[in-house]
Structure formats: structure tokens, C-alpha cells
Amino acid sequence: MTPKTSRPAGTQPETGQTTVVNTSPWKVDGIGLVTGAPLFVDDLQLRGTLHVKLLGSPHAHARIRSIDVSEALRVKGVQLILTHENTPRVPHTTAGQGYPEPSPYDAFMFDTKVRFVGDRVAAVVAETATAAREARKRIRVDYEVLPAILSVRDAKRPGAPVIHDEPDATGIHDARRNVAAHFDFEHGSVAMGFEMADLIVETEIENGYAQHCPIEPHVCLTYLDPEGRVVVRTSTQVPFHCRRILAQCLQIPVSRIRVIKPRVGGGFGTKQEILLEDVCALATLRTGRPVKWELTRAEEFYASRTRHPMVVNVKIGVKPNGDITALDMRALSNTGAYGTHSLTVLTNAGAKTLPLYHAEHVRFDGDAVYTNLPVAGAYRGYGGTQGAFALETLIDEVCERGGFDPIAFRKRNALDTGHTSPVFAAMGEGKEGVPMVIESCGLRECIDRGAEAIGWAHKRGQGRHRPGPVKRGVGMACLMQGSGIPLIDMAAARIKMNEDGSFNLFAGATDIGTGSDTVLAQIAAEVLTVPTHMVNVLSSDTDVTPFDTGAYASSTTYISGGAVKKAAEALRAEIFDYCAEMWNVPPETLHLEAGQVLSAQGQSIAFSDLVLRAFMGFGGMQRQFEGHASHTSPTSPPPFSAHFAEVEVDTETGNVRVLDYVAAVDCGVAIHPLQAEGQVEGAALNGISYALCEQMVFDARGKLRNDSFADYKIFTSLDAPPIRTILVKTHEPTGPFGAKSIAEICINGPIPAIANAIADAVGIRLRRSPFTPERVLEALRAKAGAEAVL
Amino acid sequence: MKLQGYHTPKTLEETLSILDAEAKRGRSAAVLAGGTDVMVRMREGRMRPEVLVQIEALSDLAAIDESAAAIRLGARVSFAQLMTSKVIAQHAEVLALASRDVGAPQIQSRGTIGGQLGTASPVGDLLPPLVALEAEVIARSVDGERRVPVESWLRGVGVCDRRPNELIMGVEFRKVSAATRSLWHKAGPRRAQSISKVSFAALIRLSAERRVEHIRLVFGAVAVTAKRAAKTEALLAGQVLTPALIQQAQQTAMMEFTPITDLRSTDAYRRRMVGVMLRRGLVSLL
């Protein structure tokens, strides 16, 4: 056997013609999902499983003087009650991020202090959920109730209570002032930039708390394997981070933990957290029994994770020709009781928006502060949503004030292929970023095709003149995101070949309903010239699959897809080496086609024959064809998008109805166009619902008042407006087969596009989302009042 | 209190005697029909009956009966039935219109008119139409049957006139004349599975010269029960409907209610909606 050649990736020339990529085969997990196969965490019923119920804090801020569990332990069926008194105290972050995490270590499995209504006090582990609930009622806790911070604007006030006064927390920016995280940078001098400007416009937006609402709540099942290792079957976006953080919290070696991610019923960021696994795993280790914990829907609302509410102030200076002299963004982010994702969501508010428009002078300054409200975490869009609301509202306002055409203004100033931005180097995920030159950008085509589809030219500025109380308007927003975290996200994949010419793909990547298993199978299938169904995917089992950072940061297609492509190419190189020796031809003369190896000299062999031969030893050339590869990226090429909304505003009821919604997106080459469209529609609808009706409402003591789907309203199918997706094809040279990301970007469009459309229809600027009828009417009355005074 | 009993009576007589016996024992009994309120409230701990009496077997109560001048709806008549019944479409359209806005198809299939009357929620969407129709609630016990106008049946938030041993048999009301117009509007946060911020039901008959011959204006979710806008009705009754009068009616109606601010909306918004809904409804008649 000749030694393995170190062939550069892509020996087979990429013609740009693909047979599997950019087609939409059946989802590889589709049949199981639609036929109700037992594939979620909770579908596995193990004999003797214990159930967990959490005792949550009734107070927004309190110190626990004492906990008496004696009576609770006497409830029949109770096996264990975990509190701060009998669990390891390890400062950590629940954020499943790359190590060292950019989030402060301010969380403990259980603490002597509670910091929001619903915060962990004790976990009861019992034979039945009923027994656990019964025992929970019998836990006696003596609280010293502390003054609470229930508004983001109160957090930094002198004399405000200090939420994280524990001495062992680390990584908090300024605990005494309740500042979890801070970031600032300045390129040039915005002061000078504003001096050079002829027009300066400033705006300030505020978005509300929102819940991810995955269909499947957080759920975790732990049990011991025959060797006493703890197996964690969990609904997670980050199986490998989960394993590492569990080892940290439980103070056991990584080697004693196996994390399995089965099918997941949606994540949207809320499962980029280690929320249940520590308690379940510890309970399993203490009792030797399987332990299951599933959050109730109410707990999902107040005790899982939310979007970061932010107050974002942006200021722009422009020249009469439309050039931008300065762009200045200040953000105040409410991270809630713990700082999970506090820094990175904050920085992304600027990093995923400010580069979009060229400005000579640009600055970002932001704080993420603690409050005694539910914990904000990762949520699709990840700061980009908040930043885009601010920036795209501002652009619309500056166009209005300066008499610029919003489309021409954006096209004049927007990033394009071959461009760069100082923001790329200045702002990364919570620290400096990496410089990047844009290699693919279809934004202008997105704008043009989106405008055409919505009928911008004949609708903008017209709908306000309609007779009667119902006016119409169109609005737009431009967006960018990233594709993975450069030089941090890493994915690995392994692929092996079977004797029927099929393949097994082992990927650390985490399909949480996103369709990534299918996309990864397609990428492998494209390289190996087989149909998608010939690639069986096994993803996210820390004992079986190689490492992957996880399903977040819009990274899977781009980063994990890159790993899969390389792994498939490595396997292909093995095949070529083998056949070259078998046929005594140079490997460069070989290529794959439709599941066969062909040589330029006319030899050919089907994959099945080849593998049978390799397995069974004809002539002694026996081997398992296998490829593995790791992948990182030095850059994070942004997908770009232009969103357009046409709305109808009833000036008497304040109702806003979206009549038409167009999302034109450049995600490079869509590996699976139908799934890409699904991501666009899903994100847009998610965003429209958030823009118009979703909100979390708290009482005066910080308790969530609407912790159910009866009271927290998300759009139903009846409310869904028509959403039209336009995939604008570009080719990203650094992505697998030209692909960039698509998962998050489109949630950022609806709030500004709808706000701008409302402004077009009735001349009011809504700067606080959601745009409920009550708020619309209030703004209309304020405007009417102001006009009456004039 | 824990649930102690679950009855599935086969006949009306058996049902009434069970209700009577439980009342005499001092146990709280809840009648279970569609379960769209009872099941949810029990699960949330907002309702803790000791006994459930399931009346699925009482098929007579699922009937819509038409006589020469009146319509009688059994307590088990569902929203879905009201939406599709020709009799209702012809003689009590306002009920069909309101039923379409209740919950979603699942709720419409299970939920009943008896449930609306028993739950007596301020946001019960069929209650304003029933008040507008001047329906009478028919309640029966082993002691006999009595009839109570819906307006006095509804006593407060979640409080109705049902006696512990009584079964709601249904409602009866006079047919609405062909000349009478039915109005219905509901303001909610979204288009299905939505709880009213304000609802409005009206029955109005105008003469050829647009003189108001008959008028019932009823609002939901702006008072402890579905409530008539009595002053506005008085203002309009006998008058010729004109844009100026409608404007006056809008002002009057807004002042008639003192709605509250809660999770779903604000007092100010609700009051404005009372006016807007009324005006839009009346304007549609011009």
C-alpha cells in the first residue's frame, strides 16, 4: 500500500455544477419525524426513572437564611433533595460557548441567594412527578428579602442593590455597579465625524423581553452506563460544551460523561445553555438511578432564557451627498439575573450591524447590566435583532429628514464585494474581531429584487393618502449576520464507507430541527457522487462523533459543512490511492462519478464492489475507507438580506396588519433551497410575531404575569401574512460549495421593516416593540395632539 | 379539596338527582360538557370541584329547536353547531358570527353555550349576543324549572345565578326578525385562540327612514359581565340614525363603561374601542 498522499482538498475540480447540492431532497430525518417515531429525549422510558421538580424563588431578590427539607424528605417516594447545602459550589456560566467562555462565571448549581422569581432554590428528586411536587410544597425556606432591580435603567444608579455580591464570581465587568459586561471601541473620532456632518440624526429604540417558545421544552434524562459513567440524553444545542461544563460543575472527569443529543424540538438559542443537565447528572450519580427533568411550559417562560431587552441609541452624521461621516451606537442591555451571553449579545448588536454601512468614524459603547428579572441568553439574531431595529430605524429617519431615497441611500453606503469594515477587526464575539474582506455580497440584488416584489416604486409614500381610517405603507430594512465565529468555532466530522456503497457520517454538528443533518449529508453526497440517502448521519454523541462547538452563531452549514466536505474529500483521496495502486495508474487520473471510481484509462469500479474487495481481502488489500477532518474559518462571511413589509394601519383601532412580506436573502449557494426557504419563513414569522404581539409582562415584584401560551401570544397560522422568499445566489469562496449561513439573519428584519412601513403609512415612529394596537393608538394620538398644538 | 367523584348519568332525571344529592351532601359539583373551561381551570387550580358530572349522554341538550316564534338551544350546543346551523343563520345570526371568533376549531367543536353561561366570564364571547337576544336561561333541578333573563343570570366575574343543585338546560329567545341587523365585532391580540380585549354585539332594526325601532347594544370585556350600553340605547331609540347622532352615540357609549387595565389591554384603549366599534357598526347600517 502506498502511503497516504497529502492531496490538497478538492482534487476533483469544482465545476460549479452540482448534482446534490442546491437541490432539495427529503430531509434525512423527515420520515421518522412525521410518523412519530420515538426519537426525542422524552421518548425513552427507562425503568425506575426518578423525576425532578424545581422549587423556584418566590422573590426577585433574596438571601436564603435557611432551608429545611426534613418534612419534604418524609414524603413517600422522595429520594433526594438538592440545595446549596449538599451540592458543589462551582462558579460557572450556563452559556454553552467556546472555552474560555466570554460570559462571567456568576452562576452556581444552587446558591445562598436568589436573583429572580423562579431562580433555583432546591430540586426534589422523587419516584414520581406528583411526589416531587408534593415534597416541594413542604420545603421550608427562610428568606431575607432584598430590594430588587426591576428596570434596566435602575441597575447602575448609585445605591442600587448589588445583585452579584458573591466573592467567588469571576469575569464580571463591574459587579458593584451591576455591570455584567462592557465593550467599547472607536474607529477614528465620531466627534470629528459629527462636526463634518451637515445632518445629524439620532434615535433610540427599546425591544422587549421575549421567549423562544420551542415546541419541545428543555428536557434531560440521565442514567448510568454499565461502567458507571453518566449518560446525559438531553435536548441541547451544545452537546460538547455540555459535557465540558458538566465536568466542571460536578467536578468529575470529562471521560466519565457521555452526552447524547437525540432529535430536538427546536432551540432558537434557549438550548445553548446547561440548564437541567447538572441537576439530573448529579442526582443520577447520587442515586444510581435514571433521572428525568422536563421544564413545564410556565418554567420555560420564566426560568429558561429570554431575548436580551436593550435600549439602543444610534446617531448618524451625513453629508448632503449621502455619505456617512459618523455612526455611533450606544447600547444598554438587560441580561437579567445572570450574565450568560451578556457580553457577546451586546457586542453583536454592533458587530452584526455597524459594518453594513461605510462610515469614516464609527463607535460602539455598551453595557450589559444585571436586573432581578429572568435570565436573557442566546436567541436567534443574538443582538443583531436589537441592533438592526436601531440602525434600520435610524437609516429610515435620516432618509426622511435628509430627503434621501431609502433604497439609493442604502445602496450608496452599503458594504459590497471587495469591501471591508474597520468594525470587523474591532468587534468580535466579546473581544476584538478579525479583519475580513467581503468575498460575496448580493445585497444590492436583494434590495432590487425585494423592492420589485413588494412594489416599492409605486407604493412608497402612497398608502397614507388612501381615504378612510385605514392607511397603508411599505418599509424596508437591510441586514447582515455572520457564518460562525471566526477562529473560535471548530467542527469535525468522520465518514466511513460501507460495502453497499453507502456511507456513515459522524458529525459533532447538532441538528435541532434546523435540517443540518440533511445539509451535511448532501455535502458528503456531492463529494462522493451518491444520492443523499446513501449517507446515513449520526450526529452529536460525545462518545461517537468528533467535536463540534454546536448549533449556534449560524455556524453549522458553513463550519460543520466545511468539516464534512473535507472529511468526504479525505475519504475520496483514500479511494483514489487504493484504486491507483490496484490499477497501477496515477491517482490524478481518477475521478468519481455516480457511485463509481473511473480512471482516465477506462477502468471503472462501483463503490459496492470496491468496498467488498477492500473489506474481504481480494489480493490482501484490505482496509476501511474512512475520512476525517476538522474545520475552522479565519473569517465569518456575512449573509446579507433586504426585507420589505407592506402594512395596513387602522388609525382608529391601532391594528397593524402585515399585508405582504418579502425577504430577499443572499446565503451564498443554498445547499438545500427548500430548507433555506423554511429558515427564512420561520425566522421572518418569528420576527413578525415578536414585532407585533409577543411580550413578557411583569408585575411590580418582578413576577412574570403571562407564563403560558394562553397569555403570551405568538402568531398562529391564521395570523401569518404571506411571506415571500427570494434566494439571491452568490458564491462564497470560503464556504462549502459556496454556502453561507441562513438561520438567524431573517429574524432581524421584521421589527425595523414594519416600523418603517408604519412610519410610511401614518407618519409615526414606533421605537418600542412590540407594536401593539395600544401603543400604535397612543403614538397616533400623541402625533395628533402635537399637530393640534402646532 | 381533591376530586372525589365522577358521575356519568344516563338520563336527565339521574343527572338532576345526582346534582341534588351532591348539593345536599355539601359537595361542590361541576357539570362537565365540552370541558374547555373546566379542564383548564382544574389543571391550573383555579377551580377545585369535589365532583364532576359529565353530561355527554344527555343528547337532548345538544339540540337546536325551532318553534314558530322562538329558538331553544340546549346547553350542550357547541360553537361549531351555531356556526353551521341554518336556523341560527336565519334567526339569530349574531350567535353564528360570535361563535366564529371563539378560540379555534378545537374549542369550537368542544365548547358549549352552557359552558359560557356556567363559567360566566366577562370575556365569554357568546354572552353579549345572548344579552342582545334577551335570551332566557333555563335551569332545572329536582325542585322544578325556572327561567332567568341572561342579564340577571350573569352576576359578576365568574359568578352566575346557578343554584348548586341546578343543571343549565339551555337558553330560549325570540327569533330575530328579518328586518333586524346583527352586528358583531371582537378586538383581540390575534386572529385565533384569542381572548377579547373588547367585544360588541348588537341587534338593530331601522325603519325605511332609518328611524331606530329596536336596538340592543352589548359590550363584553369592559365590565364584570357582558353589559348593555343602556344610555346609548336610550339615546338612539326612536331617533333617525344620522352621522351626527352616531357621533353622539360614540361619546355616550365610551362614557358608559369603566373598563380595567389588565394583561390584555388598557382601560383607555378599551374605552376607545367601545366607541370605535359602536360607530363603525352603526355607520355600516347607513
mmCIF file of C-alpha atoms in Angstrom, chain A residues 365-587:
data_model
loop_
_atom_site.group_PDB
_atom_site.id
_atom_site.type_symbol
_atom_site.label_atom_id
_atom_site.label_comp_id
_atom_site.label_asym_id
_atom_site.label_seq_id
_atom_site.Cartn_x
_atom_site.Cartn_y
_atom_site.Cartn_z
ATOM 1 C CA ASP A 365 -20.198 51.701 23.599
ATOM 2 C CA GLY A 366 -22.314 49.288 25.540
ATOM 3 C CA ASP A 367 -23.052 47.890 28.961
ATOM 4 C CA ALA A 368 -24.919 44.720 29.824
ATOM 5 C CA VAL A 369 -26.387 45.086 33.281
ATOM 6 C CA TYR A 370 -27.900 42.760 35.807
ATOM 7 C CA THR A 371 -31.517 43.066 36.897
ATOM 8 C CA ASN A 372 -33.692 40.838 39.076
ATOM 9 C CA LEU A 373 -35.632 39.655 36.065
ATOM 10 C CA PRO A 374 -35.490 36.416 34.055
ATOM 11 C CA VAL A 375 -32.171 35.492 32.536
ATOM 12 C CA ALA A 376 -31.527 36.605 28.992
ATOM 13 C CA GLY A 377 -29.446 34.308 26.848
ATOM 14 C CA ALA A 378 -28.885 33.386 23.250
ATOM 15 C CA TYR A 379 -31.846 33.998 20.978
ATOM 16 C CA ARG A 380 -31.777 33.738 17.183
ATOM 17 C CA GLY A 381 -30.395 37.036 15.926
ATOM 18 C CA TYR A 382 -28.246 37.336 19.053
ATOM 19 C CA GLY A 383 -28.007 41.100 19.409
ATOM 20 C CA GLY A 384 -28.323 41.592 15.668
ATOM 21 C CA THR A 385 -32.072 41.843 16.168
ATOM 22 C CA GLN A 386 -31.705 44.692 18.631
ATOM 23 C CA GLY A 387 -29.002 46.455 16.631
ATOM 24 C CA ALA A 388 -30.924 46.181 13.347
ATOM 25 C CA PHE A 389 -34.037 47.667 14.942
ATOM 26 C CA ALA A 390 -31.974 50.693 15.949
ATOM 27 C CA LEU A 391 -29.835 51.103 12.853
ATOM 28 C CA GLU A 392 -32.507 50.469 10.232
ATOM 29 C CA THR A 393 -34.938 52.787 12.008
ATOM 30 C CA LEU A 394 -32.193 55.391 12.009
ATOM 31 C CA ILE A 395 -31.491 54.956 8.312
ATOM 32 C CA ASP A 396 -35.172 55.429 7.530
ATOM 33 C CA GLU A 397 -35.263 58.536 9.702
ATOM 34 C CA VAL A 398 -32.153 60.072 8.200
ATOM 35 C CA CYS A 399 -33.557 59.465 4.723
ATOM 36 C CA GLU A 400 -36.791 61.125 5.715
ATOM 37 C CA ARG A 401 -35.051 64.103 7.316
ATOM 38 C CA GLY A 402 -32.394 64.485 4.644
ATOM 39 C CA GLY A 403 -34.688 63.828 1.708
ATOM 40 C CA PHE A 404 -32.729 60.755 0.614
ATOM 41 C CA ASP A 405 -34.318 57.851 -1.159
ATOM 42 C CA PRO A 406 -34.032 54.951 1.299
ATOM 43 C CA ILE A 407 -33.012 52.496 -1.398
ATOM 44 C CA ALA A 408 -30.469 54.749 -3.063
ATOM 45 C CA PHE A 409 -29.057 55.800 0.304
ATOM 46 C CA ARG A 410 -28.556 52.206 1.387
ATOM 47 C CA LYS A 411 -27.038 51.151 -1.902
ATOM 48 C CA ARG A 412 -24.700 54.137 -1.851
ATOM 49 C CA ASN A 413 -23.347 53.326 1.604
ATOM 50 C CA ALA A 414 -23.676 49.584 1.967
ATOM 51 C CA LEU A 415 -20.916 47.040 2.103
ATOM 52 C CA ASP A 416 -20.136 45.210 -1.125
ATOM 53 C CA THR A 417 -17.882 42.513 -2.526
ATOM 54 C CA GLY A 418 -14.245 43.506 -2.093
ATOM 55 C CA HIS A 419 -15.070 45.914 0.715
ATOM 56 C CA THR A 420 -14.092 45.709 4.335
ATOM 57 C CA SER A 421 -15.078 47.499 7.520
ATOM 58 C CA PRO A 422 -12.960 48.588 10.465
ATOM 59 C CA VAL A 423 -15.694 47.111 12.648
ATOM 60 C CA PHE A 424 -14.730 43.579 11.622
ATOM 61 C CA ALA A 425 -11.346 43.920 13.259
ATOM 62 C CA ALA A 426 -12.605 45.991 16.170
ATOM 63 C CA MET A 427 -15.575 43.929 17.268
ATOM 64 C CA GLY A 428 -15.750 40.191 17.524
ATOM 65 C CA GLU A 429 -17.541 37.904 19.925
ATOM 66 C CA GLY A 430 -16.923 39.873 23.088
ATOM 67 C CA LYS A 431 -13.419 40.937 22.112
ATOM 68 C CA GLU A 432 -11.596 42.253 19.088
ATOM 69 C CA GLY A 433 -12.651 40.595 15.888
ATOM 70 C CA VAL A 434 -10.751 39.576 12.803
ATOM 71 C CA PRO A 435 -10.252 41.696 9.705
ATOM 72 C CA MET A 436 -12.243 40.484 6.756
ATOM 73 C CA VAL A 437 -12.718 41.408 3.131
ATOM 74 C CA ILE A 438 -16.157 40.574 1.804
ATOM 75 C CA GLU A 439 -15.846 37.969 -0.928
ATOM 76 C CA SER A 440 -19.529 37.549 -1.727
ATOM 77 C CA CYS A 441 -22.276 40.113 -1.357
ATOM 78 C CA GLY A 442 -25.639 40.005 -3.073
ATOM 79 C CA LEU A 443 -27.141 42.810 -1.007
ATOM 80 C CA ARG A 444 -27.823 45.152 -3.913
ATOM 81 C CA GLU A 445 -29.574 42.414 -5.840
ATOM 82 C CA CYS A 446 -31.538 41.594 -2.681
ATOM 83 C CA ILE A 447 -32.620 45.227 -2.450
ATOM 84 C CA ASP A 448 -33.581 45.459 -6.107
ATOM 85 C CA ARG A 449 -35.465 42.208 -6.312
ATOM 86 C CA GLY A 450 -37.170 42.722 -2.964
ATOM 87 C CA ALA A 451 -38.258 46.239 -3.913
ATOM 88 C CA GLU A 452 -39.607 44.959 -7.197
ATOM 89 C CA ALA A 453 -41.533 42.162 -5.483
ATOM 90 C CA ILE A 454 -43.166 44.422 -2.885
ATOM 91 C CA GLY A 455 -43.968 47.118 -5.445
ATOM 92 C CA TRP A 456 -41.845 49.714 -3.663
ATOM 93 C CA ALA A 457 -41.687 52.183 -6.531
ATOM 94 C CA HIS A 458 -45.424 52.684 -6.762
ATOM 95 C CA LYS A 459 -46.330 52.076 -3.113
ATOM 96 C CA ARG A 460 -43.842 54.015 -1.018
ATOM 97 C CA GLY A 461 -45.389 57.216 0.247
ATOM 98 C CA GLN A 462 -48.698 56.489 -1.456
ATOM 99 C CA GLY A 463 -50.685 54.438 1.057
ATOM 100 C CA ARG A 464 -51.035 57.305 3.514
ATOM 101 C CA HIS A 465 -53.278 59.127 1.069
ATOM 102 C CA ARG A 466 -55.891 56.390 0.990
ATOM 103 C CA PRO A 467 -59.327 57.614 2.009
ATOM 104 C CA GLY A 468 -60.748 56.386 5.301
ATOM 105 C CA PRO A 469 -59.141 55.441 8.578
ATOM 106 C CA VAL A 470 -57.048 52.541 7.239
ATOM 107 C CA LYS A 471 -53.721 53.588 5.739
ATOM 108 C CA ARG A 472 -51.016 51.584 4.056
ATOM 109 C CA GLY A 473 -47.281 51.814 3.963
ATOM 110 C CA VAL A 474 -44.161 49.976 2.874
ATOM 111 C CA GLY A 475 -40.902 49.787 4.780
ATOM 112 C CA MET A 476 -37.603 48.073 4.396
ATOM 113 C CA ALA A 477 -34.515 47.010 6.291
ATOM 114 C CA CYS A 478 -31.099 45.726 5.297
ATOM 115 C CA LEU A 479 -29.406 43.043 7.298
ATOM 116 C CA MET A 480 -26.245 41.076 7.755
ATOM 117 C CA GLN A 481 -25.189 38.344 10.161
ATOM 118 C CA GLY A 482 -22.174 36.070 10.218
ATOM 119 C CA SER A 483 -21.354 32.474 9.393
ATOM 120 C CA GLY A 484 -19.855 31.014 12.525
ATOM 121 C CA ILE A 485 -17.368 32.593 14.889
ATOM 122 C CA PRO A 486 -14.011 33.069 13.192
ATOM 123 C CA LEU A 487 -11.040 31.327 14.783
ATOM 124 C CA ILE A 488 -13.226 30.042 17.642
ATOM 125 C CA ASP A 489 -15.821 27.716 16.166
ATOM 126 C CA MET A 490 -14.448 24.345 15.197
ATOM 127 C CA ALA A 491 -16.223 21.377 13.728
ATOM 128 C CA ALA A 492 -15.042 17.899 12.948
ATOM 129 C CA ALA A 493 -16.537 15.044 11.008
ATOM 130 C CA ARG A 494 -15.726 11.455 10.223
ATOM 131 C CA ILE A 495 -17.109 9.430 7.354
ATOM 132 C CA LYS A 496 -16.781 5.738 6.567
ATOM 133 C CA MET A 497 -17.789 3.685 3.604
ATOM 134 C CA ASN A 498 -19.871 0.507 3.568
ATOM 135 C CA GLU A 499 -19.969 -2.499 1.204
ATOM 136 C CA ASP A 500 -23.164 -1.405 -0.500
ATOM 137 C CA GLY A 501 -21.627 1.915 -1.430
ATOM 138 C CA SER A 502 -23.371 3.764 1.381
ATOM 139 C CA PHE A 503 -21.644 5.934 3.960
ATOM 140 C CA ASN A 504 -21.908 6.703 7.640
ATOM 141 C CA LEU A 505 -21.286 10.293 8.527
ATOM 142 C CA PHE A 506 -20.386 11.027 12.147
ATOM 143 C CA ALA A 507 -20.627 14.707 12.822
ATOM 144 C CA GLY A 508 -20.354 16.643 16.012
ATOM 145 C CA ALA A 509 -22.797 19.114 14.461
ATOM 146 C CA THR A 510 -26.111 19.405 16.208
ATOM 147 C CA ASP A 511 -29.346 19.226 14.247
ATOM 148 C CA ILE A 512 -32.019 20.765 16.446
ATOM 149 C CA GLY A 513 -34.698 20.737 13.800
ATOM 150 C CA THR A 514 -32.644 23.048 11.639
ATOM 151 C CA GLY A 515 -32.117 20.441 8.935
ATOM 152 C CA SER A 516 -28.372 20.330 9.313
ATOM 153 C CA ASP A 517 -28.145 16.521 9.166
ATOM 154 C CA THR A 518 -29.691 16.726 5.712
ATOM 155 C CA VAL A 519 -27.423 19.560 4.587
ATOM 156 C CA LEU A 520 -24.335 17.725 5.834
ATOM 157 C CA ALA A 521 -25.454 14.513 4.116
ATOM 158 C CA GLN A 522 -25.874 16.481 0.884
ATOM 159 C CA ILE A 523 -22.390 17.943 1.146
ATOM 160 C CA ALA A 524 -20.883 14.492 1.642
ATOM 161 C CA ALA A 525 -23.070 13.050 -1.105
ATOM 162 C CA GLU A 526 -21.971 15.750 -3.527
ATOM 163 C CA VAL A 527 -18.294 14.997 -2.971
ATOM 164 C CA LEU A 528 -18.869 11.253 -3.149
ATOM 165 C CA THR A 529 -21.265 11.386 -6.122
ATOM 166 C CA VAL A 530 -24.054 9.425 -4.439
ATOM 167 C CA PRO A 531 -27.666 10.334 -3.677
ATOM 168 C CA THR A 532 -28.264 11.946 -0.270
ATOM 169 C CA HIS A 533 -29.985 8.856 1.129
ATOM 170 C CA MET A 534 -26.753 6.889 0.724
ATOM 171 C CA VAL A 535 -25.263 8.967 3.538
ATOM 172 C CA ASN A 536 -26.545 7.984 6.973
ATOM 173 C CA VAL A 537 -25.916 10.682 9.516
ATOM 174 C CA LEU A 538 -25.198 10.190 13.172
ATOM 175 C CA SER A 539 -24.681 13.495 14.871
ATOM 176 C CA SER A 540 -23.955 14.748 18.360
ATOM 177 C CA ASP A 541 -22.971 11.869 20.583
ATOM 178 C CA THR A 542 -19.848 12.759 22.504
ATOM 179 C CA ASP A 543 -18.755 9.115 22.690
ATOM 180 C CA VAL A 544 -19.126 8.526 18.982
ATOM 181 C CA THR A 545 -18.817 11.696 16.986
ATOM 182 C CA PRO A 546 -15.893 14.087 16.877
ATOM 183 C CA PHE A 547 -16.077 17.534 18.423
ATOM 184 C CA ASP A 548 -18.193 20.396 17.229
ATOM 185 C CA THR A 549 -18.862 23.640 19.054
ATOM 186 C CA GLY A 550 -22.575 23.264 18.453
ATOM 187 C CA ALA A 551 -25.636 24.671 16.763
ATOM 188 C CA TYR A 552 -25.282 28.397 17.251
ATOM 189 C CA ALA A 553 -23.797 31.514 15.698
ATOM 190 C CA SER A 554 -25.181 30.488 12.305
ATOM 191 C CA SER A 555 -22.227 28.154 12.047
ATOM 192 C CA THR A 556 -23.402 24.679 11.111
ATOM 193 C CA THR A 557 -23.680 24.806 7.330
ATOM 194 C CA TYR A 558 -20.580 26.938 6.996
ATOM 195 C CA ILE A 559 -18.238 25.491 9.629
ATOM 196 C CA SER A 560 -19.560 21.944 10.118
ATOM 197 C CA GLY A 561 -20.331 21.737 6.414
ATOM 198 C CA GLY A 562 -16.717 22.659 5.758
ATOM 199 C CA ALA A 563 -15.571 19.804 8.005
ATOM 200 C CA VAL A 564 -17.852 17.322 6.289
ATOM 201 C CA LYS A 565 -16.679 18.387 2.874
ATOM 202 C CA LYS A 566 -13.050 17.949 3.911
ATOM 203 C CA ALA A 567 -13.774 14.582 5.528
ATOM 204 C CA ALA A 568 -15.511 13.349 2.389
ATOM 205 C CA GLU A 569 -12.596 14.599 0.309
ATOM 206 C CA ALA A 570 -10.169 12.784 2.591
ATOM 207 C CA LEU A 571 -12.145 9.594 2.103
ATOM 208 C CA ARG A 572 -12.153 10.178 -1.621
ATOM 209 C CA ALA A 573 -8.383 10.579 -1.515
ATOM 210 C CA GLU A 574 -8.135 7.175 0.163
ATOM 211 C CA ILE A 575 -10.252 5.649 -2.561
ATOM 212 C CA PHE A 576 -8.061 7.208 -5.218
ATOM 213 C CA ASP A 577 -4.912 5.926 -3.550
ATOM 214 C CA TYR A 578 -6.353 2.450 -3.348
ATOM 215 C CA CYS A 579 -7.531 2.373 -6.943
ATOM 216 C CA ALA A 580 -4.329 3.913 -8.195
ATOM 217 C CA GLU A 581 -2.446 1.034 -6.661
ATOM 218 C CA MET A 582 -4.993 -1.522 -7.792
ATOM 219 C CA TRP A 583 -4.964 -0.327 -11.359
ATOM 220 C CA ASN A 584 -1.433 0.925 -11.370
ATOM 221 C CA VAL A 585 -2.397 4.354 -12.638
ATOM 222 C CA PRO A 586 -1.599 7.807 -11.228
ATOM 223 C CA PRO A 587 -4.250 8.894 -8.703
#
